[in-house]
mmCIF file of C-alpha atoms (C1' of nucleotides) in Angstrom:
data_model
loop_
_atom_site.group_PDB
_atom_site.id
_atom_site.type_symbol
_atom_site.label_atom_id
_atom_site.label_comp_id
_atom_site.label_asym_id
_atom_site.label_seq_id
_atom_site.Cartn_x
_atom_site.Cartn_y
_atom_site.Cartn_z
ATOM 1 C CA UNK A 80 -9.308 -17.994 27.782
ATOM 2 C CA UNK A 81 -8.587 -17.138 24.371
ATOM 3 C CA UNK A 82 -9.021 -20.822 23.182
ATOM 4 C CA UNK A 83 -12.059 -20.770 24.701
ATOM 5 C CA UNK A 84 -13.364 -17.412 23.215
ATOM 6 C CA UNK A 85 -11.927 -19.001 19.234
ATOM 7 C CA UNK A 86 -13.825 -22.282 19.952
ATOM 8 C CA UNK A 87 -17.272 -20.150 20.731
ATOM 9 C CA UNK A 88 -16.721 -18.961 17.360
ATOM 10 C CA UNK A 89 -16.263 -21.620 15.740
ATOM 11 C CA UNK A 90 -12.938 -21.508 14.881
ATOM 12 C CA UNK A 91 -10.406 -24.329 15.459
ATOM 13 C CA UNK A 92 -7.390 -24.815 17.932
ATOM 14 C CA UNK A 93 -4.194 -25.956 15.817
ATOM 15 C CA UNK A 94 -0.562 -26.161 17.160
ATOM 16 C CA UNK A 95 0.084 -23.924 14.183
ATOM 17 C CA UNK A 96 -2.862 -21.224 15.242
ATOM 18 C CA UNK A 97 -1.354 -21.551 19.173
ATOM 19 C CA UNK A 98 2.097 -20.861 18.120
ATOM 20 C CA UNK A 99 0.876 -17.590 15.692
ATOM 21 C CA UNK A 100 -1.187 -16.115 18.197
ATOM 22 C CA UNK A 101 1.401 -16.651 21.206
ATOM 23 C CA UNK A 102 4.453 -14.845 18.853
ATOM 24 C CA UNK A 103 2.414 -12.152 17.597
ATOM 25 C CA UNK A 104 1.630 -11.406 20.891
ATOM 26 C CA UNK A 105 5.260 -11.848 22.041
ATOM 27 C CA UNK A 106 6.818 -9.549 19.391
ATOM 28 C CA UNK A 107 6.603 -5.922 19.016
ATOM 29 C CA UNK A 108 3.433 -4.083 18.664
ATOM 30 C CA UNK A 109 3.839 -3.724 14.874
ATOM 31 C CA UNK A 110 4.863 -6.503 12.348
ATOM 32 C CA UNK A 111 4.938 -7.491 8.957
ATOM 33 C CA UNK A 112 3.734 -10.863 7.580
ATOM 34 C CA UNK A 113 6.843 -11.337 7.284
ATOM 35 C CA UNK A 114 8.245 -10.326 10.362
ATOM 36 C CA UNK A 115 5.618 -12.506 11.859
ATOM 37 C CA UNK A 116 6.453 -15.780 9.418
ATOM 38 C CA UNK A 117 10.191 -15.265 10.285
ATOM 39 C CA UNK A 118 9.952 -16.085 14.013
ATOM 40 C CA UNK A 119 7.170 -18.615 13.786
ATOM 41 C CA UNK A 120 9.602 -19.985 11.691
ATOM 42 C CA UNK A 121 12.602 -20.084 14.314
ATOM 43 C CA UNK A 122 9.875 -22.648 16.532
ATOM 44 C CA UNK A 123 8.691 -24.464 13.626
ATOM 45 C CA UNK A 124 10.282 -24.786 9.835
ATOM 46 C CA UNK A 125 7.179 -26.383 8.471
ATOM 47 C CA UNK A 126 4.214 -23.501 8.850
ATOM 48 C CA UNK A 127 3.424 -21.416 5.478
ATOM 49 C CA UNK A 128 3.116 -18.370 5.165
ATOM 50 C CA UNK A 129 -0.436 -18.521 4.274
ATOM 51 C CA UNK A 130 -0.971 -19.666 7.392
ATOM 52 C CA UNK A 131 0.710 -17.050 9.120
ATOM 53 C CA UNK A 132 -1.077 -14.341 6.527
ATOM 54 C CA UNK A 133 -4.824 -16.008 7.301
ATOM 55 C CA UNK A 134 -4.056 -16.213 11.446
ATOM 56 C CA UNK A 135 -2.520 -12.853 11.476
ATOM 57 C CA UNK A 136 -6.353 -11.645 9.520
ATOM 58 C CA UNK A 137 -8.110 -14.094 12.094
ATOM 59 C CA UNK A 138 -6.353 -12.394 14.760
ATOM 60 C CA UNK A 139 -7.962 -8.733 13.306
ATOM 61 C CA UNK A 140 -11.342 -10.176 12.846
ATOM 62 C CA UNK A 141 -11.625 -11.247 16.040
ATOM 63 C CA UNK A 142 -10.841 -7.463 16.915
ATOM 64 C CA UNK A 143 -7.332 -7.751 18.727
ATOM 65 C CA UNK A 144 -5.361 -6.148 15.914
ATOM 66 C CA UNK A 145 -5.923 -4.007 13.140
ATOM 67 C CA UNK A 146 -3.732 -3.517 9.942
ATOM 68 C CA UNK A 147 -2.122 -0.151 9.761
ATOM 69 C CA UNK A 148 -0.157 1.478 6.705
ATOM 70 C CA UNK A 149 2.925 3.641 7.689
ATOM 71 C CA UNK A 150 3.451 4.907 4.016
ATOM 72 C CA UNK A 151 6.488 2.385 2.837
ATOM 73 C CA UNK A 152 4.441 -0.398 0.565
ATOM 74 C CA UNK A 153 4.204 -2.817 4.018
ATOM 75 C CA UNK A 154 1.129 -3.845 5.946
ATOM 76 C CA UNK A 155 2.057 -3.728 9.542
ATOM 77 C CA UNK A 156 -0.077 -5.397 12.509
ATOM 78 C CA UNK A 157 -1.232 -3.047 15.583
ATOM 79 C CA UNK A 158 -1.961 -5.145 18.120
ATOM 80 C CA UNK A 159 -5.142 -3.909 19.309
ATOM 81 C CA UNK A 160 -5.215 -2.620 23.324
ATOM 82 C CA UNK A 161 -7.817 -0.807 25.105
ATOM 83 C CA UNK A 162 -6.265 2.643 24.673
ATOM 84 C CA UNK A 163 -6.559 4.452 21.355
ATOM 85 C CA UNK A 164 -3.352 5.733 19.996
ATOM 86 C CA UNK A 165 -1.382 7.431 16.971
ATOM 87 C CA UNK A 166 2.353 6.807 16.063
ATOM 88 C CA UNK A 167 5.127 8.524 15.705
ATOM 89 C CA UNK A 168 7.035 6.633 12.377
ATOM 90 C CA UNK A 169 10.578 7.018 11.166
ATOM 91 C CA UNK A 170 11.019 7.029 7.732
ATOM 92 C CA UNK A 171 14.330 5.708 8.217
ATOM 93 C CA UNK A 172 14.576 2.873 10.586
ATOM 94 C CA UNK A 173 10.914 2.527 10.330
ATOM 95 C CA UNK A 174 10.291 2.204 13.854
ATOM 96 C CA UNK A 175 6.836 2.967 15.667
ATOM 97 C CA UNK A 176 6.582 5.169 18.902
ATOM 98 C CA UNK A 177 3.353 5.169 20.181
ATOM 99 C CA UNK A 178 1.667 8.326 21.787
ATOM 100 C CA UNK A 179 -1.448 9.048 23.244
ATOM 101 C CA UNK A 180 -4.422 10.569 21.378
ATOM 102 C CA UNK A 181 -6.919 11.217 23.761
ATOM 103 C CA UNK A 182 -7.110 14.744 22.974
ATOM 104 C CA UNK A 183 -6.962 14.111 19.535
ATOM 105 C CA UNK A 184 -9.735 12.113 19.058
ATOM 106 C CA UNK A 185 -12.249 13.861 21.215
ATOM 107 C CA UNK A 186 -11.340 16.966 18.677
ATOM 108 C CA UNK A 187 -11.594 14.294 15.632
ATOM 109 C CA UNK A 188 -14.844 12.565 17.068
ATOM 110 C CA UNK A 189 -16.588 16.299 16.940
ATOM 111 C CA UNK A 190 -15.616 16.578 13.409
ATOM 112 C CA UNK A 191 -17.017 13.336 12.848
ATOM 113 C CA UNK A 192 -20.367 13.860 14.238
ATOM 114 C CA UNK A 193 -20.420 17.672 12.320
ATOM 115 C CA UNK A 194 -20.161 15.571 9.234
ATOM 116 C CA UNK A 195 -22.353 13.010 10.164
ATOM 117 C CA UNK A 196 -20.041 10.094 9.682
ATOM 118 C CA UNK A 197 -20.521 7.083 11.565
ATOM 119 C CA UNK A 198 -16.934 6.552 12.657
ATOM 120 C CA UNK A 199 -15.655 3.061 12.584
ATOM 121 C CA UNK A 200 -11.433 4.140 13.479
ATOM 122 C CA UNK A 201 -8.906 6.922 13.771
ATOM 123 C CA UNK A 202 -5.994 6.768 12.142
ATOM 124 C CA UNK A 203 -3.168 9.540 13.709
ATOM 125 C CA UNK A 204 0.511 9.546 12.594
ATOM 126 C CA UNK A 205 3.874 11.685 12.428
ATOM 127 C CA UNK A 206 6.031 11.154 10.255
ATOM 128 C CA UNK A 207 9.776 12.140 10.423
ATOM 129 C CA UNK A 208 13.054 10.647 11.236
ATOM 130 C CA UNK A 209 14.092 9.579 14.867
ATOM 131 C CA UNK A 210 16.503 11.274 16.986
ATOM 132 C CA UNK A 211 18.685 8.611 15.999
ATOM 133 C CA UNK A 212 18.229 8.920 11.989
ATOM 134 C CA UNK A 213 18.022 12.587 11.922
ATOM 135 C CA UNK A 214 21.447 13.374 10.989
ATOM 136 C CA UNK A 215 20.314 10.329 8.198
ATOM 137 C CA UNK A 216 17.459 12.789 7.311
ATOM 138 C CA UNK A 217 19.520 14.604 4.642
ATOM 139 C CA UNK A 218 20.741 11.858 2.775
ATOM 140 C CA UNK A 219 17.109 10.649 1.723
ATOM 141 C CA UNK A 220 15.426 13.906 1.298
ATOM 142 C CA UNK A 221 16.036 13.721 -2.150
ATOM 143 C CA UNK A 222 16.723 10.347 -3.156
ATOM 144 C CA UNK A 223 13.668 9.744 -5.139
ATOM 145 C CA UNK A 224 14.773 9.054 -8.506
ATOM 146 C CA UNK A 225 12.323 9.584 -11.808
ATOM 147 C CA UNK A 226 12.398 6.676 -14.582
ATOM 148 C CA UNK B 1089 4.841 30.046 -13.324
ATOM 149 C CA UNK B 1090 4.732 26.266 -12.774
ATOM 150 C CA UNK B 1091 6.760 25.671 -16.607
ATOM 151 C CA UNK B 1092 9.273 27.846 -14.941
ATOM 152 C CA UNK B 1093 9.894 26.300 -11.854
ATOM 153 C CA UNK B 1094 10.306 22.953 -13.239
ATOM 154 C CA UNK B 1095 12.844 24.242 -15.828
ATOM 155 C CA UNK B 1096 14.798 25.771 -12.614
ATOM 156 C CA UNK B 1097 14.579 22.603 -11.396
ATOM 157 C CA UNK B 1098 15.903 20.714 -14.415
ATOM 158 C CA UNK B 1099 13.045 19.156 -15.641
ATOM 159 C CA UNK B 1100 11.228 19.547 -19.237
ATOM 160 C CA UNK B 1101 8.755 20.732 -20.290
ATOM 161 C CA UNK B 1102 6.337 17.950 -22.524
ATOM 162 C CA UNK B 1103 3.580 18.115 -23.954
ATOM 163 C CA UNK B 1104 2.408 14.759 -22.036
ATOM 164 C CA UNK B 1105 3.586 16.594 -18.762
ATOM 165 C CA UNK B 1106 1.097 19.755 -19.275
ATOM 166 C CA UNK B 1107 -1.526 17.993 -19.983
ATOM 167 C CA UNK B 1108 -1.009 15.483 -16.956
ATOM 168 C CA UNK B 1109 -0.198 18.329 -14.597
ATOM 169 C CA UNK B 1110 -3.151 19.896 -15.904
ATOM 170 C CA UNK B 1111 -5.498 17.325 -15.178
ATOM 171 C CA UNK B 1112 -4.267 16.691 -12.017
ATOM 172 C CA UNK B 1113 -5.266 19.783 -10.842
ATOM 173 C CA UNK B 1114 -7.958 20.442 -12.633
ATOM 174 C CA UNK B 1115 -10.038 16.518 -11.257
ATOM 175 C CA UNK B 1116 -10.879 15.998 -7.462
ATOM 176 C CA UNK B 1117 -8.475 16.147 -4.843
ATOM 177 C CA UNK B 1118 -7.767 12.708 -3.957
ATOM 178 C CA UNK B 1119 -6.667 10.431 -7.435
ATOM 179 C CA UNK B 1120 -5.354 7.517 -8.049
ATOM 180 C CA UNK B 1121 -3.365 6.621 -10.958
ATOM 181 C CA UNK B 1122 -5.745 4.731 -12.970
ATOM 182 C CA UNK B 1123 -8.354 7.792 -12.202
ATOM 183 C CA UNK B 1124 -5.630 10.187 -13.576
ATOM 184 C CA UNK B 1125 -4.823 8.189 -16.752
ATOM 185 C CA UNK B 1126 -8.136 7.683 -17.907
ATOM 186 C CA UNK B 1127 -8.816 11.566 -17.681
ATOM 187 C CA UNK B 1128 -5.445 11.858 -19.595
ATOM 188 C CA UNK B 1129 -6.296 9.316 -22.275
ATOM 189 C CA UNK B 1130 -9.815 10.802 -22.798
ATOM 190 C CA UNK B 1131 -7.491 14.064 -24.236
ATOM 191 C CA UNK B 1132 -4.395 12.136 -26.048
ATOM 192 C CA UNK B 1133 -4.737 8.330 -26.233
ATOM 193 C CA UNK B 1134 -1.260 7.885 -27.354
ATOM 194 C CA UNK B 1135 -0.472 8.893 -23.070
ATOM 195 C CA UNK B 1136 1.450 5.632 -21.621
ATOM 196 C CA UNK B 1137 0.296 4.668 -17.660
ATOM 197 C CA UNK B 1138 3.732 4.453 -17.656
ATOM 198 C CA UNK B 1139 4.168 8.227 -18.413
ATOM 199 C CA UNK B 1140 0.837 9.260 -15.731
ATOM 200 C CA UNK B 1141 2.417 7.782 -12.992
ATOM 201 C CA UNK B 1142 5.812 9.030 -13.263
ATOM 202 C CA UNK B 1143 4.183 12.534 -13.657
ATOM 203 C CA UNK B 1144 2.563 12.113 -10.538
ATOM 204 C CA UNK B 1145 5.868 10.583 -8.425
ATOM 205 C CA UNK B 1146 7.010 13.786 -9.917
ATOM 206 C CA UNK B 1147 4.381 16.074 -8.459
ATOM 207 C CA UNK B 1148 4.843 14.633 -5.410
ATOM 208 C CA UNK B 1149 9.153 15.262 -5.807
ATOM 209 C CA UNK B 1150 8.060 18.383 -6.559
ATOM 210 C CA UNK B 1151 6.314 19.005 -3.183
ATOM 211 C CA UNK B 1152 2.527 19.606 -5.040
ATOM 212 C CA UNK B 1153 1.168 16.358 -3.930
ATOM 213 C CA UNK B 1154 1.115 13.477 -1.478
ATOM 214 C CA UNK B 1155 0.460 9.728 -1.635
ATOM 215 C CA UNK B 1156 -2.025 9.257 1.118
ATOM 216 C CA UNK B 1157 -3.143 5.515 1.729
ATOM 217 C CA UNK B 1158 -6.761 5.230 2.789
ATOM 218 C CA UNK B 1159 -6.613 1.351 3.699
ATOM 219 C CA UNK B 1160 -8.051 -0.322 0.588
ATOM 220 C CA UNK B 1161 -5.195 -1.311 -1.330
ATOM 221 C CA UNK B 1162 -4.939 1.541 -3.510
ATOM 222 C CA UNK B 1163 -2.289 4.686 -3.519
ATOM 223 C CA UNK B 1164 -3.832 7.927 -4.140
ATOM 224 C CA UNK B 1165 -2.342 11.776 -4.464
ATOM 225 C CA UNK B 1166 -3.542 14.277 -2.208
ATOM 226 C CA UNK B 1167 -3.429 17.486 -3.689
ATOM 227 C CA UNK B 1168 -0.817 19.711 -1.091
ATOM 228 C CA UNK B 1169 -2.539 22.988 -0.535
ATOM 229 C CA UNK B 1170 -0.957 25.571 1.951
ATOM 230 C CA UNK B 1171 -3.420 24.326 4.709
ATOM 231 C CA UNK B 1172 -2.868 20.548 6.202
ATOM 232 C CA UNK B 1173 -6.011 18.938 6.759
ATOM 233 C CA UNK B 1174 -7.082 15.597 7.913
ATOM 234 C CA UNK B 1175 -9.487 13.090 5.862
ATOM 235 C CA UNK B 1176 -12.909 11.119 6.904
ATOM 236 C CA UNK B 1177 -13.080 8.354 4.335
ATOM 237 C CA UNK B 1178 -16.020 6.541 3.477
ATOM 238 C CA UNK B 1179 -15.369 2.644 3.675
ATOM 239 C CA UNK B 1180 -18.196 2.055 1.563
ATOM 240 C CA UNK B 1181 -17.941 4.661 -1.141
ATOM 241 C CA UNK B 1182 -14.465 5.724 -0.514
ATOM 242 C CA UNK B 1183 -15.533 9.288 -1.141
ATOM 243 C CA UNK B 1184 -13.071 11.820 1.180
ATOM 244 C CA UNK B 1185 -13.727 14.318 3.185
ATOM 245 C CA UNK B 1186 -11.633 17.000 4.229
ATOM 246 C CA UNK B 1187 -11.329 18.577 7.261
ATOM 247 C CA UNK B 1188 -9.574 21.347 9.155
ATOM 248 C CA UNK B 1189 -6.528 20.012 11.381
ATOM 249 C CA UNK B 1190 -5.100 23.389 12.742
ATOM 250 C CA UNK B 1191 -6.074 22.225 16.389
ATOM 251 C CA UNK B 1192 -4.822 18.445 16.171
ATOM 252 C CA UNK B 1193 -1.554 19.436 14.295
ATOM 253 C CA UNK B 1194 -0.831 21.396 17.148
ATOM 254 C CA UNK B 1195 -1.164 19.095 19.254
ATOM 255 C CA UNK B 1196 0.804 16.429 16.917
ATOM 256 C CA UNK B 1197 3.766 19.168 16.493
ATOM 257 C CA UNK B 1198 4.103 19.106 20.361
ATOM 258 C CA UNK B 1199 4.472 15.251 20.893
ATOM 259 C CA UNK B 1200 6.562 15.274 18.145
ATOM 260 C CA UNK B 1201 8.779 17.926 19.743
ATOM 261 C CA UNK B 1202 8.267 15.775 23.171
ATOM 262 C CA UNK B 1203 9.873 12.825 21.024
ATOM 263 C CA UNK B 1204 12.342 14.441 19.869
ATOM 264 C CA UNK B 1205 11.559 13.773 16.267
ATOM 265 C CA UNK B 1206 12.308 15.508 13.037
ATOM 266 C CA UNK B 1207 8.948 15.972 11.378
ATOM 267 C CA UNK B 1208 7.728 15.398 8.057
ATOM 268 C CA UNK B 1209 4.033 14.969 7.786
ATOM 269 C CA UNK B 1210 1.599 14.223 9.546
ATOM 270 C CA UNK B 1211 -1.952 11.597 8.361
ATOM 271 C CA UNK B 1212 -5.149 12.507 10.022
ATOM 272 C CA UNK B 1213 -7.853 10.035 9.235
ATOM 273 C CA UNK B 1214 -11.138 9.272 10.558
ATOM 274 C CA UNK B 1215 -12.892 6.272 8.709
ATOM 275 C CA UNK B 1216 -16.252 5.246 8.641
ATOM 276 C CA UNK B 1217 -19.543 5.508 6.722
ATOM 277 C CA UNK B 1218 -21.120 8.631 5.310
ATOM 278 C CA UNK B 1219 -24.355 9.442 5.800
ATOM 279 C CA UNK B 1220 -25.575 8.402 2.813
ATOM 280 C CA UNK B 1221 -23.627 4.882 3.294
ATOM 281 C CA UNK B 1222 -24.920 5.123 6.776
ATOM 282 C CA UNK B 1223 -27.297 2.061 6.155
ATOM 283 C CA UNK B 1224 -25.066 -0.176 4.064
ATOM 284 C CA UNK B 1225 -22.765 -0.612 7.182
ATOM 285 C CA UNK B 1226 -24.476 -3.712 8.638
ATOM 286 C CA UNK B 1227 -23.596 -4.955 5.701
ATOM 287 C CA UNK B 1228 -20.276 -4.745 5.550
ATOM 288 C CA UNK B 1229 -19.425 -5.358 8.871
ATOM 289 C CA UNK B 1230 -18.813 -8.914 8.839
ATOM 290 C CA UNK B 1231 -17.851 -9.807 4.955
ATOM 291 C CA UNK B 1232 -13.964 -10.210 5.581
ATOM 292 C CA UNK B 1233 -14.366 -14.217 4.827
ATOM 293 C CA UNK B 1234 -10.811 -16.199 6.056
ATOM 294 C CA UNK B 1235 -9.479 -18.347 2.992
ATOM 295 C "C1'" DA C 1005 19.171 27.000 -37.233
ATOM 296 C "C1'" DT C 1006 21.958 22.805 -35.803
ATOM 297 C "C1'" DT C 1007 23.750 19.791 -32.741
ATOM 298 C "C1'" DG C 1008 24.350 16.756 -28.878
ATOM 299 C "C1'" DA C 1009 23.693 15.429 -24.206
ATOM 300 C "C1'" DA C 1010 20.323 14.537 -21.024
ATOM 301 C "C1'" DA C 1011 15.625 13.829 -20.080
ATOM 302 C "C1'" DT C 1012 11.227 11.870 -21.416
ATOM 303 C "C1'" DT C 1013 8.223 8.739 -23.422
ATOM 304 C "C1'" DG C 1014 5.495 4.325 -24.339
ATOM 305 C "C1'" DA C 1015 5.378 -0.468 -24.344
ATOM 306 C "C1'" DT C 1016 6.504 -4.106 -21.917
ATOM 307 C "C1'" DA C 1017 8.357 -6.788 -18.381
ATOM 308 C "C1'" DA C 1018 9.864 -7.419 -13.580
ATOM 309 C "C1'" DT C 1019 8.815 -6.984 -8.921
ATOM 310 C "C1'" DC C 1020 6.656 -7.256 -4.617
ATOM 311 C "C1'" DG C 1021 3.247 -7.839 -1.261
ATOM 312 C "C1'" DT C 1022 -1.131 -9.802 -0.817
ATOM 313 C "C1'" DT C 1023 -4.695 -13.113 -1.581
ATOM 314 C "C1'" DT C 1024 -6.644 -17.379 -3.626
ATOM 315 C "C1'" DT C 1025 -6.761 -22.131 -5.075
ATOM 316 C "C1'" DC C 1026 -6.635 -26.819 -4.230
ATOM 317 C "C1'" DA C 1027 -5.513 -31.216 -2.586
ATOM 318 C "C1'" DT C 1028 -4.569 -33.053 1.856
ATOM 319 C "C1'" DT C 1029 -4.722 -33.196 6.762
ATOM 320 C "C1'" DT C 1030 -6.752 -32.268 11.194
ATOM 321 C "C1'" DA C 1031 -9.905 -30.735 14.991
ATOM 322 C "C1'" DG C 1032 -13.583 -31.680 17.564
ATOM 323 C "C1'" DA C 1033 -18.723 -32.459 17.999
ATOM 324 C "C1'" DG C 1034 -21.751 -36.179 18.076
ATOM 325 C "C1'" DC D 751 -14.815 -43.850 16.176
ATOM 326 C "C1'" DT D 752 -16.717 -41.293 12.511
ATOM 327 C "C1'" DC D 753 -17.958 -37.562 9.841
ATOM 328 C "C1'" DT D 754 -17.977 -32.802 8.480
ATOM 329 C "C1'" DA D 755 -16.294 -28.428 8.486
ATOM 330 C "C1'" DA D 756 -12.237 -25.960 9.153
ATOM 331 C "C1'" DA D 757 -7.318 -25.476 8.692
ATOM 332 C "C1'" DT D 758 -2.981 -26.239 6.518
ATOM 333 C "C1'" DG D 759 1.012 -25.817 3.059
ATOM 334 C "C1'" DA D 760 2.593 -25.336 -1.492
ATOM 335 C "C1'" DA D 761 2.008 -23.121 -5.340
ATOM 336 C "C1'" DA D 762 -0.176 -20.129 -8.338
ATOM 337 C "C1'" DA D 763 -2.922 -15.921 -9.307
ATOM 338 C "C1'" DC D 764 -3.468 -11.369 -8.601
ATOM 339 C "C1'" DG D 765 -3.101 -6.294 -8.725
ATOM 340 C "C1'" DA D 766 -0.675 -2.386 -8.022
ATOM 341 C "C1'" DT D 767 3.698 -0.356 -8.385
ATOM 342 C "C1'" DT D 768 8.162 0.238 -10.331
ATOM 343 C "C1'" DA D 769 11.950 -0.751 -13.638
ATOM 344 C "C1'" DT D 770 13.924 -1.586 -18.282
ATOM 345 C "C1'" DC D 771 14.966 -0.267 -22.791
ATOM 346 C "C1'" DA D 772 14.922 1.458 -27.341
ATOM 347 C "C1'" DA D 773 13.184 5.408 -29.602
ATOM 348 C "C1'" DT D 774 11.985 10.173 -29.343
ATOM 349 C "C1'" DT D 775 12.100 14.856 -27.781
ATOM 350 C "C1'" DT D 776 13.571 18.951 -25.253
ATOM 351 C "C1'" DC D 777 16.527 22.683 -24.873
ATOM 352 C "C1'" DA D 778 21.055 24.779 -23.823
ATOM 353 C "C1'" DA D 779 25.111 25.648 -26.181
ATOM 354 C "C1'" DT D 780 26.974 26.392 -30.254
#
DNA sequence: ATTGAAATTGATAATCGTTTTCATTTAGAG
DNA sequence: CTCTAAATGAAAACGATTATCAATTTCAAT
């Protein structure tokens, strides 16, 4: 199925590209490059991380992820599903909760079409700190040092 | 009035910080650091980048600004004004549009609640092509070439 | 006004994630 | 089987951000 639809476009079944796709689709919605690299790595010691970086891109052209920035300096992965939705991301522990945005972006779609933009994605998150890492919450509020 | 509160707050008062402050408020409401020090240097060319983008991670600390990460690579400082707004970015011209976010924040502050997380912020985007960039799309569409 | 501690500055270097280069290998159509 | 285009892995280049450090400056307390 999805060798099939990669082959119509031209691109190339490797062992390396089979084992990228199936983990990224294993692992949690969001990952790094790194994250990603890391537990191709557990199945095979010998694939760059190039090749991880270019599959994990191959694997957003081909529309079934889409990079998204939490605020931290990382590129994360969303694995792209049929439902639309925004995330709820702890500064802390930097986990992802997903939440549903249909609401959201009917409201945000209006606005779009008031200012004539031709909308291409929505981008919706919260940020805060986790039930977990609230009590954490204090500690950081003010740990941003000036040099 | 602002001299003040950064002397409350510990912080001096330098001739290089006025005049970056200054700027910053005084140039569009989305910069990034390389926008803000050129504007700086065209006043005092002596200004370090250096000096520019501490000034700004300190009118962020400050709670005047926010980093806001459109998707191209680049960092830039959103201007914090009493109302919370949301963004449509231009992928082509990377111009920014503001918009009013009373309705979807509401909405946000309730899942949030739901989740039982602590908020902080919240990052309302919408990206696509402006009218004027309207045309240029096609263009774009398919350029992400895999390396 | 003078002093001294703490903060700020500017130049430069280090860092970090991302992206490219390039020589080599491999997939897969013919 | 052969040939060409695509893919790979190692390493280097890149670009933005952040840190280091010696010199300077602010400003509160004398």
């Amino acid at each position: 199925m999805m060798k099939e639809f990669l082959k119509t476009k031209g691109f190339k079944i490797t062992p390396q590209r089979e084992l990228i796709f199936r983990s990224f689709f294993e692992m949690d919605k969001h990952v790094s490059v790194d994250e990603l690299y890391d537990k191709v790595r557990e199945k095979d010691r010998s694939i760059g991380y190039s090749t991880v970086w270019r599959n994990l891109k191959l694997i957003c052209r081909v529309g079934l992820a889409q990079k998204v920035n939490m605020g931290d300096g990382i590129t994360r992965y969303d694995r792209l599903t049929k439902v639309p939705h925004g995330h709820l991301f702890c500064l802390n522990c930097k986990r992802v909760v997903e939440f549903n945005v249909d609401q959201v972006v009917g409201i945000l779609a209006n606005t779009a079409v008031e200012n004539k933009f031709s909308t291409r994605g929505f981008k919706v998150e919260v940020q805060g700190y986790c039930q977990l890492c609230q009590s954490e919450s204090e500690k950081h509020a003010d740990d941003e040092e000036i040099h």
